[in-house]
Short mmCIF file of C-alpha atoms and ligand atoms in Angstrom, two decimals:
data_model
loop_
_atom_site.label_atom_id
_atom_site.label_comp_id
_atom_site.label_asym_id
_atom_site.label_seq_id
_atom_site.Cartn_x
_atom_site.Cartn_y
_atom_site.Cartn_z
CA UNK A 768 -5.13 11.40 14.76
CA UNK A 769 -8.18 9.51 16.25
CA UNK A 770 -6.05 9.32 19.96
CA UNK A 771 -5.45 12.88 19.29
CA UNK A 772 -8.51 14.16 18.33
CA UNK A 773 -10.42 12.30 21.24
CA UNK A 774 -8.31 14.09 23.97
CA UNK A 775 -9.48 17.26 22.74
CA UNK A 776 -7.15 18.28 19.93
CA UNK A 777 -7.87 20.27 16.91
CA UNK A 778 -6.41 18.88 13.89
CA UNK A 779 -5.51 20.84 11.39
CA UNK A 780 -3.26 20.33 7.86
CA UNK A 781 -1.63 23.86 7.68
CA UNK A 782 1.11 23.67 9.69
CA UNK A 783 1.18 27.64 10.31
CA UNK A 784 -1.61 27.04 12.09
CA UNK A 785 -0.14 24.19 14.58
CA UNK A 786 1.16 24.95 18.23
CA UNK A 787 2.19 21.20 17.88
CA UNK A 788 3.52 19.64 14.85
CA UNK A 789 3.64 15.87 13.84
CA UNK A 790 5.58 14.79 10.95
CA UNK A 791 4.48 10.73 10.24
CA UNK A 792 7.79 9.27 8.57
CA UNK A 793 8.80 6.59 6.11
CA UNK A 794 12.22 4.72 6.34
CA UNK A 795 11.75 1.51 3.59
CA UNK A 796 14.46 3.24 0.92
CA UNK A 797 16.17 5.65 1.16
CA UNK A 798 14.43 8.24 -1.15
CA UNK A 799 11.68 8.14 1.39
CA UNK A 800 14.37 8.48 4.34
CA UNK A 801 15.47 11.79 2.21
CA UNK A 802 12.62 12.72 1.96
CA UNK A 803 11.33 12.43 6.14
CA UNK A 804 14.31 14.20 6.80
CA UNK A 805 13.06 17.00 4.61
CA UNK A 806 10.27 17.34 6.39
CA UNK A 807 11.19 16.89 9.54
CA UNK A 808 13.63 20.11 8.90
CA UNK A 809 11.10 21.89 7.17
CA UNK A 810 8.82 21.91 10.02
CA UNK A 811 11.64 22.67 12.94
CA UNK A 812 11.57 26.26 10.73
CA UNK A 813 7.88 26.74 12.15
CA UNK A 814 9.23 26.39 15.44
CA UNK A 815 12.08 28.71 15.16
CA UNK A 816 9.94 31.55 13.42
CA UNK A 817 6.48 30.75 13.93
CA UNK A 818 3.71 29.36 16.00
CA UNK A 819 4.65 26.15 16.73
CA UNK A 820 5.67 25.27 20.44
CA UNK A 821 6.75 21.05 19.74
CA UNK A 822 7.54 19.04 17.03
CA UNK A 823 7.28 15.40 17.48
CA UNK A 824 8.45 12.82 14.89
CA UNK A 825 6.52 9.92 14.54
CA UNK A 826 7.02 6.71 12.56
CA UNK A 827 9.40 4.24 10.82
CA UNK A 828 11.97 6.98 10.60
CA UNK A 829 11.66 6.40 14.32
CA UNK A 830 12.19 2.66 14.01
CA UNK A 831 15.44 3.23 11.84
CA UNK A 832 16.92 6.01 13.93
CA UNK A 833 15.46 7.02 16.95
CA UNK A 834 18.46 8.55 19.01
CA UNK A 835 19.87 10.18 15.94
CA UNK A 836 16.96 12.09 14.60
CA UNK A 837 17.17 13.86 18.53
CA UNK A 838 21.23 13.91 18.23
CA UNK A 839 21.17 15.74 14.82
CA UNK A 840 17.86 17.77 14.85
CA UNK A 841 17.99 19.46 18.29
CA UNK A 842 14.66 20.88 17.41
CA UNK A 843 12.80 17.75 17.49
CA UNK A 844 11.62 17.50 20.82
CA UNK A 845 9.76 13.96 21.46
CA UNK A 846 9.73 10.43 18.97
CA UNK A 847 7.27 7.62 18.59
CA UNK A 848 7.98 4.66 16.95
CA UNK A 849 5.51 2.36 15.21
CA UNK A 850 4.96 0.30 17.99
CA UNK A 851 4.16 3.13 20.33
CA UNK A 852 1.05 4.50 18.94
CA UNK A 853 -0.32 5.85 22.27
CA UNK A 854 2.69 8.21 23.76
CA UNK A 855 1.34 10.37 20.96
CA UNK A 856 -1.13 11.72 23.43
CA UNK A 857 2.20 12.48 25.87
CA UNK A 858 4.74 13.46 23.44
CA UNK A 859 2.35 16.25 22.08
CA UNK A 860 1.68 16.98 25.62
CA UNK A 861 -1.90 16.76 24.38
CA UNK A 862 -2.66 14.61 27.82
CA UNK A 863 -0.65 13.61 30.46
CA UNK A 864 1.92 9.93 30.28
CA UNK A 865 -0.31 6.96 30.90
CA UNK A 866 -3.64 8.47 30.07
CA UNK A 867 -4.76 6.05 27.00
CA UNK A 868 -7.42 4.45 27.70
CA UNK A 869 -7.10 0.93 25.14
CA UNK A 870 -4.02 -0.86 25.51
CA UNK A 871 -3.61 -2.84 22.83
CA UNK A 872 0.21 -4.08 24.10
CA UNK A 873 -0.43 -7.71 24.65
CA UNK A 874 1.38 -10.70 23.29
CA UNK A 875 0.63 -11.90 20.29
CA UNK A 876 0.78 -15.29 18.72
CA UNK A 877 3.21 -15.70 15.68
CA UNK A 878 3.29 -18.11 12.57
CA UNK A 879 6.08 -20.73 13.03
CA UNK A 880 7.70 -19.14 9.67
CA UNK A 881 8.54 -15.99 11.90
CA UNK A 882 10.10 -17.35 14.65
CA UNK A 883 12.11 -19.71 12.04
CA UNK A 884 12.82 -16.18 10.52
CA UNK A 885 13.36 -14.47 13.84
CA UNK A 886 16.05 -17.51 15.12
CA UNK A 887 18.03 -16.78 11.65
CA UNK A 888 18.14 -13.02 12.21
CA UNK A 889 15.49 -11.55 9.95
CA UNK A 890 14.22 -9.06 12.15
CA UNK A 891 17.44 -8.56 14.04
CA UNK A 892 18.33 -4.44 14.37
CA UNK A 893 21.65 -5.15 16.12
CA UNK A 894 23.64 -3.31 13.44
CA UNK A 895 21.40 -0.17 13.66
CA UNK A 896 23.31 2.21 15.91
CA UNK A 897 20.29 4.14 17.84
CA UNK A 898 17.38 1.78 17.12
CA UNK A 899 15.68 -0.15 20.51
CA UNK A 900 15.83 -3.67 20.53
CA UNK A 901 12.49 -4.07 21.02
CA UNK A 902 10.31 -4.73 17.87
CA UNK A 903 6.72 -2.86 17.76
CA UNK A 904 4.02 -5.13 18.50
CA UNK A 905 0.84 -2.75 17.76
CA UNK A 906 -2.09 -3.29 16.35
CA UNK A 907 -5.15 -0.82 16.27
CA UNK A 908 -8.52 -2.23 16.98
CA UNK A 909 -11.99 -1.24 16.44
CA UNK A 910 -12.01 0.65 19.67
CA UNK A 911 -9.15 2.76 18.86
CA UNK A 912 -10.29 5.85 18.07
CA UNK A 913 -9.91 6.85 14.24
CA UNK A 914 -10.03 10.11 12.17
CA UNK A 915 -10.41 9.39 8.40
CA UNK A 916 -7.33 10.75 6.32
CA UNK A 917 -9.60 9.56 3.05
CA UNK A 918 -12.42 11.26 1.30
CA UNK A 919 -15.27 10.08 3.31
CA UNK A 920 -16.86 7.29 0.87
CA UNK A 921 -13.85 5.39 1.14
CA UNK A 922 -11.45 3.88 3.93
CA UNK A 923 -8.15 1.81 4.31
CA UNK A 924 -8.42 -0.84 6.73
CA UNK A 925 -5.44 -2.66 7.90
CA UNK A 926 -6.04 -6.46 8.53
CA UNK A 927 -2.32 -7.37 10.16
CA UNK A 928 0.84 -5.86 10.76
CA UNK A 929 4.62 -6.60 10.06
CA UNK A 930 5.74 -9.08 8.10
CA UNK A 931 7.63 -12.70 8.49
CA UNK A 932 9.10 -13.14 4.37
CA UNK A 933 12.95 -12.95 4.03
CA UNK A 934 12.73 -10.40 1.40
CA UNK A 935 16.43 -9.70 0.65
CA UNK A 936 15.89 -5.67 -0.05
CA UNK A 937 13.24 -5.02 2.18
CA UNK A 938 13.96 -3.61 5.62
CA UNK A 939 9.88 -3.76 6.96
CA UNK A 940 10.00 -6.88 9.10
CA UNK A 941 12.73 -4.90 11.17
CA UNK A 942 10.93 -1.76 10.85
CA UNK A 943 7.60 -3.08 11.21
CA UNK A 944 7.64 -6.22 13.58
CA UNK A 945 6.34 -10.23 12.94
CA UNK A 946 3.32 -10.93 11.36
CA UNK A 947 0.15 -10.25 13.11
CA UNK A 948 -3.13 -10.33 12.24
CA UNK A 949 -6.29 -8.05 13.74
CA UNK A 950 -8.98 -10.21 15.33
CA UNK A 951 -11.68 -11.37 12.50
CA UNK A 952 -14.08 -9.47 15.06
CA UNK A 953 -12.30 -6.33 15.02
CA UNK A 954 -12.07 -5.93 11.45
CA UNK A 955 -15.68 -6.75 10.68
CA UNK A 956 -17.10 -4.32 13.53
CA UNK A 957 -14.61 -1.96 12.07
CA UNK A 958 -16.04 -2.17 8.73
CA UNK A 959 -19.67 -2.35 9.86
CA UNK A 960 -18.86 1.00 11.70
CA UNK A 961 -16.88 2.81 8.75
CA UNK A 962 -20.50 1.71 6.39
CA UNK A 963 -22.70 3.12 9.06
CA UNK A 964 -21.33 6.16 8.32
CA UNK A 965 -21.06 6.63 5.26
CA UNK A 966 -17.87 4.69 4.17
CA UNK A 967 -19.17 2.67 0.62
CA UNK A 968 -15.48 1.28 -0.35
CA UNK A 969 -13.18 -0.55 1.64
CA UNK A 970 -9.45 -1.52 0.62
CA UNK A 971 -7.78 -3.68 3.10
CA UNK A 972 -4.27 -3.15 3.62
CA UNK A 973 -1.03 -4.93 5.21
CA UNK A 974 2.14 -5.88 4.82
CA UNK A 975 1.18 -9.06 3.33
CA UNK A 976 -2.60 -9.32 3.29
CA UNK A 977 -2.75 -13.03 2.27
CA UNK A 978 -1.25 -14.06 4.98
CA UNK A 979 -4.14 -13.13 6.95
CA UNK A 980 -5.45 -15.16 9.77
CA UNK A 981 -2.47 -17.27 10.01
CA UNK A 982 -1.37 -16.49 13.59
CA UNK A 983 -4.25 -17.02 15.19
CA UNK A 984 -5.13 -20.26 13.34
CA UNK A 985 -7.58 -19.43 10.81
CA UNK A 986 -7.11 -21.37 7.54
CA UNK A 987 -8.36 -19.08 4.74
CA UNK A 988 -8.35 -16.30 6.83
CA UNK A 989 -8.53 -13.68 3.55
CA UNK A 990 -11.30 -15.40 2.15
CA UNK A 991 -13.39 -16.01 5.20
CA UNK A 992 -12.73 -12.37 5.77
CA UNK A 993 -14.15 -11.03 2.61
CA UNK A 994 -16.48 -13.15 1.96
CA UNK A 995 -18.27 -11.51 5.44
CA UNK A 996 -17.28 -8.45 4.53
CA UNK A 997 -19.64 -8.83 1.57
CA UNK A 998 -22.36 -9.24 3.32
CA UNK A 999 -21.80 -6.01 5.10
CA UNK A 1000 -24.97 -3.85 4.29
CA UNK A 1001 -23.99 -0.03 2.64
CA UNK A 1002 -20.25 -1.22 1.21
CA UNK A 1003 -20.06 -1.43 -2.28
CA UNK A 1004 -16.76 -2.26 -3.75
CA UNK A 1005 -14.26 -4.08 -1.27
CA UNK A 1006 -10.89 -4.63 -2.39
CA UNK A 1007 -7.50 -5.99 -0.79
CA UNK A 1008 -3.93 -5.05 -2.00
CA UNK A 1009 -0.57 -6.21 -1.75
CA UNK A 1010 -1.02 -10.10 -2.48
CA UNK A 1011 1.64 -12.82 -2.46
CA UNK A 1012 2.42 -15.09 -5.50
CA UNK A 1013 2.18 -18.21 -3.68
CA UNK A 1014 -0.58 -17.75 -1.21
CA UNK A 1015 -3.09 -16.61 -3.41
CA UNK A 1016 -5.44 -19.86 -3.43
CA UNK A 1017 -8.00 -21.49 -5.21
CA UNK A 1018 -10.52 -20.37 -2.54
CA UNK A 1019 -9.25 -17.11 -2.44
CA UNK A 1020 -10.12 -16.56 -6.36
CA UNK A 1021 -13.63 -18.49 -5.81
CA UNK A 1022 -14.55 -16.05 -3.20
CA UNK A 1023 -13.52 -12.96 -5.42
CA UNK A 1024 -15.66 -14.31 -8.24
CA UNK A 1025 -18.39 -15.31 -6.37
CA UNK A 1026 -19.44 -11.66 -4.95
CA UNK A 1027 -20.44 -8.58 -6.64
CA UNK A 1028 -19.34 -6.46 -3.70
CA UNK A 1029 -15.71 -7.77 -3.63
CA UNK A 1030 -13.71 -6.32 -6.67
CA UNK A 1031 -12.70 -8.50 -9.62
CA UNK A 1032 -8.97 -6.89 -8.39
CA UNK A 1033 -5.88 -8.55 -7.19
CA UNK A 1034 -2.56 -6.29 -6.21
CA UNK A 1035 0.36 -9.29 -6.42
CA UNK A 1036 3.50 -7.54 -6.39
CA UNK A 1037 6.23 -9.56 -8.02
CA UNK A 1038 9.02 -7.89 -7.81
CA UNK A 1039 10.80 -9.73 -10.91
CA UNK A 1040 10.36 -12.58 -13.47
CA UNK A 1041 13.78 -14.02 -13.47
CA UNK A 1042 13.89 -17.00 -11.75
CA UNK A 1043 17.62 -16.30 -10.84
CA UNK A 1044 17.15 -12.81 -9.27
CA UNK A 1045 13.91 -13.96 -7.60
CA UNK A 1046 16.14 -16.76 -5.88
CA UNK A 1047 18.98 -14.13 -4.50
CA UNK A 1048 15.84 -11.82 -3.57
CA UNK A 1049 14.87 -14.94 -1.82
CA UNK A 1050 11.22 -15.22 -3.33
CA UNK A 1051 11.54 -17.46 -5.31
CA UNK A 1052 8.95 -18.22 -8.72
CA UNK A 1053 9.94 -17.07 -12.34
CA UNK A 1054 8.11 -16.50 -15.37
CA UNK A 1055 6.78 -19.76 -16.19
CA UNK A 1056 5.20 -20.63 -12.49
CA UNK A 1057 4.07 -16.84 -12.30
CA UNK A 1058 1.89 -16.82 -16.51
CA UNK A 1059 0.58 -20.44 -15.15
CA UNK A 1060 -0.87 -18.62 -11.97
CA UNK A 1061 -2.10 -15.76 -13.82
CA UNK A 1062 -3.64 -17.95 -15.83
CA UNK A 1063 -5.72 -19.46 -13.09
CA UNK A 1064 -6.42 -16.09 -11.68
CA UNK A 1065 -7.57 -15.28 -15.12
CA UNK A 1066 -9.97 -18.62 -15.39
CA UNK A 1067 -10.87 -18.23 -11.96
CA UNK A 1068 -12.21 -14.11 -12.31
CA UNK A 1069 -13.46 -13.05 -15.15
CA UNK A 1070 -12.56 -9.97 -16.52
CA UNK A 1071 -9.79 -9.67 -13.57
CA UNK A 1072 -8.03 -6.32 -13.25
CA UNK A 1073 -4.30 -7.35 -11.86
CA UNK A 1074 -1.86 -4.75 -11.08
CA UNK A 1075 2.15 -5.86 -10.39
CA UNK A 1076 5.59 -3.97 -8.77
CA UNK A 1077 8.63 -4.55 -10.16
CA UNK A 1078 12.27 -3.64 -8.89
CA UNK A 1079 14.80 -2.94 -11.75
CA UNK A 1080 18.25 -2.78 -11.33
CA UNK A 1081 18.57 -5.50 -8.53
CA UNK A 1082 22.16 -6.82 -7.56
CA UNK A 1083 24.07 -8.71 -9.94
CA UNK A 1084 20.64 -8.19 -12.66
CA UNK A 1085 22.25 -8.79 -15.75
CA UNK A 1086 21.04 -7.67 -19.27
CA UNK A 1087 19.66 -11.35 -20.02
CA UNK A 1088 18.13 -11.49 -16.61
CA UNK A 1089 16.39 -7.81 -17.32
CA UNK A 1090 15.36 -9.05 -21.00
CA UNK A 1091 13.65 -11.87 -19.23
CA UNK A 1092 11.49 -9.75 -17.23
CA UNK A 1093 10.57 -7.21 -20.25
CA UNK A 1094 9.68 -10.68 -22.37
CA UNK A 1095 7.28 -11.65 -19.37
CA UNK A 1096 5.78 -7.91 -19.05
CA UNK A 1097 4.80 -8.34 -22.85
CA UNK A 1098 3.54 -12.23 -21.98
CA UNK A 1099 1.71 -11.16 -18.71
CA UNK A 1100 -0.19 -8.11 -20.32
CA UNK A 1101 -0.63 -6.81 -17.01
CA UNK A 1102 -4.09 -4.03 -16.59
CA UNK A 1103 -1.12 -1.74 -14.04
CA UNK A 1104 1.82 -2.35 -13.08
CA UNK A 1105 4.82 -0.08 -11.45
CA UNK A 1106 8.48 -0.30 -11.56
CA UNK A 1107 10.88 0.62 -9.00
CA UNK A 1108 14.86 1.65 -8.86
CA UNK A 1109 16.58 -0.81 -6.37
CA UNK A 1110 17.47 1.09 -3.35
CA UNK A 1111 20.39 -0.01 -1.24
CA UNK A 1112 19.51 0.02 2.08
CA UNK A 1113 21.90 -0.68 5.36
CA UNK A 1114 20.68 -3.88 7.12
CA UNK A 1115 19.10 -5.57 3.89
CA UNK A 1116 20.84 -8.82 2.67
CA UNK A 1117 20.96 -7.66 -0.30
CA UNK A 1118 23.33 -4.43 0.79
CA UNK A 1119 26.47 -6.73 1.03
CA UNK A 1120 25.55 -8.86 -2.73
CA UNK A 1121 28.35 -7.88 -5.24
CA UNK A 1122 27.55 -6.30 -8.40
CA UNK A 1123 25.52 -2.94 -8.08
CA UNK A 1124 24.37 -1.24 -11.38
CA UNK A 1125 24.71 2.13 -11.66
CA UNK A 1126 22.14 4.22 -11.14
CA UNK A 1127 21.79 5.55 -14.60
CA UNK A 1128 21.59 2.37 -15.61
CA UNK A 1129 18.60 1.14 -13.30
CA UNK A 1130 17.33 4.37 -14.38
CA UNK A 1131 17.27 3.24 -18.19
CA UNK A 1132 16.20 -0.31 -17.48
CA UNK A 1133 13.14 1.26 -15.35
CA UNK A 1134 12.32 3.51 -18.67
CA UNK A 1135 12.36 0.90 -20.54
CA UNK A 1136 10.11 -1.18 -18.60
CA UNK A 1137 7.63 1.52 -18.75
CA UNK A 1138 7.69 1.91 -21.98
CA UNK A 1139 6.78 -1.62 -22.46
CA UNK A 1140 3.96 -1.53 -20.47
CA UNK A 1141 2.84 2.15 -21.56
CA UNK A 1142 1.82 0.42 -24.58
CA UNK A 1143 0.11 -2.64 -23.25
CA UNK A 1144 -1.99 -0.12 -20.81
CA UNK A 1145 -2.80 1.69 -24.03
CA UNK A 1146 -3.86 -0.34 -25.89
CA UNK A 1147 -5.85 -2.24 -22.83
CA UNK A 1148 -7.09 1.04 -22.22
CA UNK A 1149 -8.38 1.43 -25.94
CA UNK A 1150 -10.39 -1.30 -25.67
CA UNK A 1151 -12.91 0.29 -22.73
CA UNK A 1152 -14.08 2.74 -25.21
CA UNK A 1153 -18.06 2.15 -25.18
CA UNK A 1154 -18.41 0.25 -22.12
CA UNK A 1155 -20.41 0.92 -19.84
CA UNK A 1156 -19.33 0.59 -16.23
CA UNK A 1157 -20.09 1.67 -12.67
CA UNK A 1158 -18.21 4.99 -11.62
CA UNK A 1159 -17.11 6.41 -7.89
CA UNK A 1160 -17.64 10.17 -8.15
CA UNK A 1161 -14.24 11.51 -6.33
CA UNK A 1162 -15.31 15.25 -6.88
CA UNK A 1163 -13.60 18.22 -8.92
CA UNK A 1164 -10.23 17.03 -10.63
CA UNK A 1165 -7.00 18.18 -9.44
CA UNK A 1166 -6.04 19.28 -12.60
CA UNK A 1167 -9.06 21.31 -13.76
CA UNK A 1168 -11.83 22.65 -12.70
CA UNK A 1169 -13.94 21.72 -16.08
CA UNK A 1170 -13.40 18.19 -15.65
CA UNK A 1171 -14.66 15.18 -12.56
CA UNK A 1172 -12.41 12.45 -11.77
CA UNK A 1173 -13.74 9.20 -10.88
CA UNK A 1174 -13.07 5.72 -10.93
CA UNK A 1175 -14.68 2.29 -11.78
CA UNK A 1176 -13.85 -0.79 -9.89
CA UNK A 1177 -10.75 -1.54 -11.79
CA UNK A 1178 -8.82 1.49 -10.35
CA UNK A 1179 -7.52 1.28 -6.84
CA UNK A 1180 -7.84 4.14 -4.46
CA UNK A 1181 -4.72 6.32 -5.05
CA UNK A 1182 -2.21 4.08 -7.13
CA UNK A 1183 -4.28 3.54 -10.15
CA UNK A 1184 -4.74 5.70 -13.30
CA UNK A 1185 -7.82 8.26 -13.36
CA UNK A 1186 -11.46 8.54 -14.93
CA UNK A 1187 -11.92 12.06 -16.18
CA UNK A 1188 -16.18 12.77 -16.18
CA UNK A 1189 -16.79 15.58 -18.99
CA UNK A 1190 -20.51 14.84 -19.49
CA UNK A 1191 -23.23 14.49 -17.87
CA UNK A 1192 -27.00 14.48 -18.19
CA UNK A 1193 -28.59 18.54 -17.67
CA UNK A 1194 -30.61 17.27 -14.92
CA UNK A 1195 -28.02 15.67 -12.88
CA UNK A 1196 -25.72 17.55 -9.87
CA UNK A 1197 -22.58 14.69 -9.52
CA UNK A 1198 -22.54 14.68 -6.25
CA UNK A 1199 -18.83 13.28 -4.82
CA UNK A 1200 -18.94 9.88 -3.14
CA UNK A 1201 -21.79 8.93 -5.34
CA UNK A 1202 -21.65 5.85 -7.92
CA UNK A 1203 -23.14 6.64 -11.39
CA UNK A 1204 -23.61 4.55 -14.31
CA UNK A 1205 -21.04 5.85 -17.45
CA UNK A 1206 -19.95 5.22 -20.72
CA UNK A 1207 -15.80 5.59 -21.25
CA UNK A 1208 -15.68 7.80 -24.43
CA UNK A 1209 -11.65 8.17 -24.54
CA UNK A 1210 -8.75 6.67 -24.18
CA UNK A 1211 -5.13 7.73 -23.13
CA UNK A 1212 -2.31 5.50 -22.02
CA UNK A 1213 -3.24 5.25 -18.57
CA UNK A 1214 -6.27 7.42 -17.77
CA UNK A 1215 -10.17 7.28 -19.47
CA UNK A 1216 -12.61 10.10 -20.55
CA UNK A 1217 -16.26 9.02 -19.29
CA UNK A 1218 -19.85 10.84 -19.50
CA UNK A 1219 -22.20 9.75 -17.02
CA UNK A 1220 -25.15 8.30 -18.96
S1 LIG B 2731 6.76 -9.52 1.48
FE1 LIG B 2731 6.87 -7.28 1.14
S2 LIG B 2731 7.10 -6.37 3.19
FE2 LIG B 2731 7.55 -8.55 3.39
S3 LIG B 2731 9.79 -8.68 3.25
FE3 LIG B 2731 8.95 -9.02 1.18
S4 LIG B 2731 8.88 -6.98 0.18
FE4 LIG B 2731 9.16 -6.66 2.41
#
């Protein structure tokens, strides 16, 4: 959108409106495949009937199946992949081939775990028919121009790119590339920039955050990173997401605790508790290494808000295995946590592993999980009422008019549950992107009613 916008495009959301369309598509499972491809076709209908002169088709989608998305939707007329950020400007016809100004296609230095990886095949696409051998090697910096998707108080900032773990259901490292980090520079000018106007909370985002820094040498990278973003002047709540169990360290917790700015948050996805399915989802961990670490993380950050992932239904997960994790859910007493079917997906490891449940079955293990934790996040959520806490205004809610929605510092942009605002004081206009002091008056299983006090 930034390349776009800064070679004189007009950007608009309604697609009626659009002589070009762009549809940005997800490939990781294949409900989010389904659902690109539902797009994609839902948009070639503005070109057959209304104003649109181009559709382009940008994305992982891209990555996954470049020449067939052209071979099967004739009306698709130009694709970019993730690693070819700049031919947006050409396959929009928005300016002519060659006209981008940063080039940020150099070559990167890699952790020695990726090329291990890379040598055994992990981010081979040889068995996807259509796909270029080539694997993107982008990576934005803080010159490339940028258009805020995001309510204007708060950004995403991506710290690195692709990925170098040997997942055994996760297609991103083909999709996506090797790890690679942004410069420590970049990101810091970035979010000096983003503050400057305007921009009080910052969530940094990648693949594998944690990793951070590790290409280019840094040790502690995430740390050292944070702890400078703290000292930032205008951000308020800094966050990262998407943490992994082993690399989050002791000096990674001491920084967290040790600034006000940076949220007393951690994302660590787990995936599973079963030491057995961990080891064919090639992770590794199980319940008792992953309660010690919470522990620590516990110890280490008081009053830490820690959200987890979960993927039900995995190969060969048998009902002991799936008891195992439901046991740990009830041990962890996790603050959020989401569960996810296991999606089989062509060019995963685990797509040739014997034993797949059925889907109703993953289906009724995933309710089940849910249910579990429905009542831990009630009851955690139960125990806010009175507090006081700091509150993000996010403006109207989506669901009524009458009501605000907000959130404190233990909700995540997006993924997390919601802070309803139904009071406030008669001499006070909310005003959205503001932070207000509140009192959480109610309690539901995953949400909170607050007045602003
Ligand atoms: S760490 Fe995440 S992105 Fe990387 S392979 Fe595993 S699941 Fe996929």
């Amino acid at each position: 959108m930034g390349l776009l916008s800064r070679a004189g495009a007009q950007l608009s959301t309604r697609a009626e409106d659009a002589d070009v369309i762009v549809v940005n598509t997800c490939s990781f499972i294949e409900s989010a495949q389904q659902e690109s491809v539902n797009t994609i076709l839902e948009m070639a209908a503005h070109k057959v009937s209304g104003r649109a002169q181009k559709l382009v088709v940008a994305g992982c989608l891209v990555e996954r199946y470049r020449d067939e998305i052209r071979k099967r939707i004739p009306e698709v007329d130009a694709v970019v992949g993730t690693g070819e950020l700049q031919s947006i400007l050409a396959a929009t016809g928005v300016a002519p081939v060659g006209s981008a100004s940063n080039s940020p296609f150099v070559v990167l230095p890699s952790r020695p775990e990726g090329e291990a990886r890379s040598s055994r095949g992990r981010f081979s696409r040889e068995q996807w028919e259509g796909a270029v051998a080539d694997l993107p090697n982008y990576l934005y910096d803080d010159e490339t121009p940028r258009v805020l998707a995001t309510p204007k108080h708060t950004a995403y900032i991506k710290i690195a790119e692709g990925c170098d773990h040997p997942c055994t259901f996760c297609i991103i490292p083909q999709l996506r590339g090797k790890f690679r980090s942004r410069r420590f520079e970049s990101v810091v000018a970035e979010a000096e920039r983003l503050a400057r106007n305007g921009v009080r909370e910052i969530t940094l985002i990648g693949q594998d955050t944690t990793c951070y820094g590790e290409d280019l040498g840094l040790k502690d990278g995430l740390p050292l990173l944070l702890e400078k973003l703290a000292h930032v002047e205008g951000l308020r709540w800094i966050r990262f997401l998407y943490a992994y169990p082993n690399k989050i360290t002791g000096k990674l917790l001491d920084t967290i605790a040790a600034h006000e700015k940076i949220c007393s948050y951690m994302d660590v996805p787990l995936q599973h508790a079963s030491a057995s399915v961990l080891k064919r989802m090639k992770r590794g961990g199980g319940a008792d290494v992953f309660l010690r670490s919470i522990a620590k993380m516990r110890r280490a950050v008081p009053e830490l808000t820690l959200r987890t992932s979960f993927i039900v239904g995995f190969p060969g997960e048998t009902e002991k295995e799936f008891e195992e994790l439901c046991h740990f859910v009830r041990e962890a007493q996790f603050d959020w946590m989401g569960t996810f079917s296991y999606s089989d997906q062509e060019g995963a490891d685990a797509y040739g592993l014997d034993g797949k449940l059925s889907p109703r079955e993953i289906e009724r293990r995933r309710k089940h999980l849910m249910e579990i934790q429905r009542r831990i996040s009630r009851k955690k959520k139960k125990a806010l009422v009175g507090r006081e806490l700091d509150l993000l205004l996010e403006g109207t809610s989506e669901e009524t008019d009458l009501l605000l929605e907000a959130r404190t510092a233990m909700h995540a942009p997006e993924i997390d549950g919601k802070v309803f605002v139904n009071d406030f004081p008669p001499e006070l206009t909310p005003e959205s992107g503001k932070f207000y002091r509140c009192q959480i008056t109610e309690a539901h299983d995953y949400d909170l009613v607050a007045k602003i006090i």
